[in-house]
JSON list of C-alpha atoms in Angstrom, two decimals:
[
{"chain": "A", "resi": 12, "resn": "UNK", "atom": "CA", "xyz": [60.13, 17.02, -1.31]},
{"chain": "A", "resi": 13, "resn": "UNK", "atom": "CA", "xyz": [57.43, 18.86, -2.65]},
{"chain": "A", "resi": 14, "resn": "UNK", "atom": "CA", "xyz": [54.23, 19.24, -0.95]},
{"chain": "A", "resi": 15, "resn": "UNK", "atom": "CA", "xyz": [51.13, 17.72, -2.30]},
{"chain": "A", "resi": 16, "resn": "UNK", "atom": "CA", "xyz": [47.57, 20.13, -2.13]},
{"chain": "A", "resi": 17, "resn": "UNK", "atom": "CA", "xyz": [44.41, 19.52, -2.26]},
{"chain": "A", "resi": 18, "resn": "UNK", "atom": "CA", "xyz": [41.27, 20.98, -2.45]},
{"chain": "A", "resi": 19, "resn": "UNK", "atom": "CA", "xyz": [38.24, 18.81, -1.66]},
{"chain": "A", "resi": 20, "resn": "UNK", "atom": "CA", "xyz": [35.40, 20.61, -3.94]},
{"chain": "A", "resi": 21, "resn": "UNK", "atom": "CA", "xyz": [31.93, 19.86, -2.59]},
{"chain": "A", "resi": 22, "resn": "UNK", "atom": "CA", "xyz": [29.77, 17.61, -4.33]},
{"chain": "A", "resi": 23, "resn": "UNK", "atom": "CA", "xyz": [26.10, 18.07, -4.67]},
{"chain": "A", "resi": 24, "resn": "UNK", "atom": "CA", "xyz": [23.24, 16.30, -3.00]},
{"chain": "A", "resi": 25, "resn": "UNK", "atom": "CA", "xyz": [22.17, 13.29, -4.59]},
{"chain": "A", "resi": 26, "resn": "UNK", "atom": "CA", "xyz": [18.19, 13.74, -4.98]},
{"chain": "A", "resi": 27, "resn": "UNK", "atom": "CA", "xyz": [16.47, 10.03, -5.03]},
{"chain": "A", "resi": 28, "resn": "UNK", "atom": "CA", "xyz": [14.43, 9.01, -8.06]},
{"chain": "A", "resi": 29, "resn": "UNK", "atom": "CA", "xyz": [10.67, 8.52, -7.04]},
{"chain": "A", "resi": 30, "resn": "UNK", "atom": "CA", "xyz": [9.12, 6.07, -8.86]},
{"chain": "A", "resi": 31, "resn": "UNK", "atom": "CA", "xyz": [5.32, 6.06, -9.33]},
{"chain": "A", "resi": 32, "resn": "UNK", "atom": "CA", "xyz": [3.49, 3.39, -7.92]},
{"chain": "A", "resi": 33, "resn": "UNK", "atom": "CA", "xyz": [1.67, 2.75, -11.48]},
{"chain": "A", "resi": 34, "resn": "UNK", "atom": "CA", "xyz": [4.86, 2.03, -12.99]},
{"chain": "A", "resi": 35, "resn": "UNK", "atom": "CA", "xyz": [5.63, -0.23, -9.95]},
{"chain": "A", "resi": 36, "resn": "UNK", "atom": "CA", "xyz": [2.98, -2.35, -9.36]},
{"chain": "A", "resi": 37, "resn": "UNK", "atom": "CA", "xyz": [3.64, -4.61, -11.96]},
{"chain": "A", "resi": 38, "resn": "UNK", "atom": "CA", "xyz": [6.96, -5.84, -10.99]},
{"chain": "A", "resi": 39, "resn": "UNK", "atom": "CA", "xyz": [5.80, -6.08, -7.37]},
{"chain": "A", "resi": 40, "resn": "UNK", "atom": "CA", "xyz": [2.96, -8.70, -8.94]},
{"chain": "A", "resi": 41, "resn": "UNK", "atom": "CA", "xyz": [5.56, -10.28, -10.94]},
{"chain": "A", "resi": 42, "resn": "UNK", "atom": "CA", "xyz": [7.33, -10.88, -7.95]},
{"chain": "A", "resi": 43, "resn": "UNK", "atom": "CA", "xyz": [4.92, -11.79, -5.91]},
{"chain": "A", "resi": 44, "resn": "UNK", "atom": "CA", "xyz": [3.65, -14.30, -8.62]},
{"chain": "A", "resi": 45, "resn": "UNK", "atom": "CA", "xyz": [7.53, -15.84, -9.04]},
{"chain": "A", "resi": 46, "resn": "UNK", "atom": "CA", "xyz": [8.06, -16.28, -5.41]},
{"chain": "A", "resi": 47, "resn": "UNK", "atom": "CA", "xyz": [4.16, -17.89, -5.37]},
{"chain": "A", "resi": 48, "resn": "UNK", "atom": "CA", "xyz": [5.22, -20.72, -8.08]},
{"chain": "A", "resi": 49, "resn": "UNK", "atom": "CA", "xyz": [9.10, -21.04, -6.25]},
{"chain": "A", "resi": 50, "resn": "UNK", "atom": "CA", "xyz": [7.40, -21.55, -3.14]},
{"chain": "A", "resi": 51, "resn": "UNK", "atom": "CA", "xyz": [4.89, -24.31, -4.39]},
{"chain": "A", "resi": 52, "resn": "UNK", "atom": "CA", "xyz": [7.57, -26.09, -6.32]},
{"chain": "A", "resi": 53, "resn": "UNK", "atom": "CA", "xyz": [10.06, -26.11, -3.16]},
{"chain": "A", "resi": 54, "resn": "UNK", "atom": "CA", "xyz": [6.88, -27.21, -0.86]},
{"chain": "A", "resi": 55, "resn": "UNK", "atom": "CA", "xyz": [4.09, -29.14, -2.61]},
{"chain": "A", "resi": 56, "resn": "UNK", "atom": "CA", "xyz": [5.29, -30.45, -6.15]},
{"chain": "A", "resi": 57, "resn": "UNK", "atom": "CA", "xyz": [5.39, -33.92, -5.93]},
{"chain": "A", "resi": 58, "resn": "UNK", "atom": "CA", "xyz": [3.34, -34.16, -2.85]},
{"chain": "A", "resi": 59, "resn": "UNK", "atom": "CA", "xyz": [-0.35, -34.63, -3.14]},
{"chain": "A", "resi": 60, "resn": "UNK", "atom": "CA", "xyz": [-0.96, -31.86, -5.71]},
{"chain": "A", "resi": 61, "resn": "UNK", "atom": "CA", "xyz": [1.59, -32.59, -8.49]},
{"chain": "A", "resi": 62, "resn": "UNK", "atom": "CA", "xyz": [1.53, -30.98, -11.87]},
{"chain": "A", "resi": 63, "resn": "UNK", "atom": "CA", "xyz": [4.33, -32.55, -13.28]},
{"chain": "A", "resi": 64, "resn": "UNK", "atom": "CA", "xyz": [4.96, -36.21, -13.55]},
{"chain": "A", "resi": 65, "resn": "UNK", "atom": "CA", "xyz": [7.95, -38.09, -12.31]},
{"chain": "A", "resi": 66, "resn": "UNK", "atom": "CA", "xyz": [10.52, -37.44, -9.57]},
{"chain": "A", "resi": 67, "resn": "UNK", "atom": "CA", "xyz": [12.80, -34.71, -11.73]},
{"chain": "A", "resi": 68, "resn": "UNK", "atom": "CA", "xyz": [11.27, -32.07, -9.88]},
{"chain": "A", "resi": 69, "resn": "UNK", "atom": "CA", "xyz": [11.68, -33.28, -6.57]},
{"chain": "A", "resi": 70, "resn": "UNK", "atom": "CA", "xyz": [15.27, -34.28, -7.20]},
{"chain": "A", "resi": 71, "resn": "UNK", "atom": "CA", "xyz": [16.07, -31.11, -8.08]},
{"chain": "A", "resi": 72, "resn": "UNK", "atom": "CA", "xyz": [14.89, -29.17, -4.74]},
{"chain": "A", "resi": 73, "resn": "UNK", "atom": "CA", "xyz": [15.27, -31.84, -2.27]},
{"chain": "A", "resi": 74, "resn": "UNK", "atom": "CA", "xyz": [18.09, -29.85, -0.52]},
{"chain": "A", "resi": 75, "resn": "UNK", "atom": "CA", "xyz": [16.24, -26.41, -1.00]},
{"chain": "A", "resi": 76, "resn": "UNK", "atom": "CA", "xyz": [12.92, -28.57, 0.50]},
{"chain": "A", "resi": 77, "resn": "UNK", "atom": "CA", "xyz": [14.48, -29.35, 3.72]},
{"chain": "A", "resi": 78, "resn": "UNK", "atom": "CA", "xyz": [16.55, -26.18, 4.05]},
{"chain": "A", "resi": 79, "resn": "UNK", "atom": "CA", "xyz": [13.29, -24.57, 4.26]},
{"chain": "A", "resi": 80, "resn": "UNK", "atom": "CA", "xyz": [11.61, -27.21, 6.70]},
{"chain": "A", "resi": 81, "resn": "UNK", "atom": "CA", "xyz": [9.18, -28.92, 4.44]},
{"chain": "A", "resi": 82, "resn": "UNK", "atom": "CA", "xyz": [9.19, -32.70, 5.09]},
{"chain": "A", "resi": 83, "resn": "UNK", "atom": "CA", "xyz": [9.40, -34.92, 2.13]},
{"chain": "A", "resi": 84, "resn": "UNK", "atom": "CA", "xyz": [9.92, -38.38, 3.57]}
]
């Protein structure tokens, strides 16, 4: 049987990327702004407030609605 070597070579330090805040601010708004208009449509749509006609929205996230603990009945 022949013996097997080897030799662990040392890798170097990965450095993290900094990313400037200008460049990230806008995804943090579009974020912000997507989570805003998922929130409303989970919670409100097709409450009081409704922007779109019809039940098709609230059909579509009953489940999600009382996952999160908004009452819709």
């Amino acid at each position: 049987m022949s013996s097997i070597s080897s030799s662990a070579t040392p890798r170097p330090a990965v450095q993290p990327v900094a990313i400037p805040w200008r460049e990230l601010q806008p995804w943090l708004l579009f974020g912000a702004v997507l989570a805003i208009a998922l929130l409303y449509f989970v919670g409100t749509e097709q409450g009081v407030f409704h922007l779109i006609g019809g039940s098709g929205v609230h059909e579509f996230v009953h489940d999600g609605r009382h996952l999160l603990g908004f009452p819709c009945h």
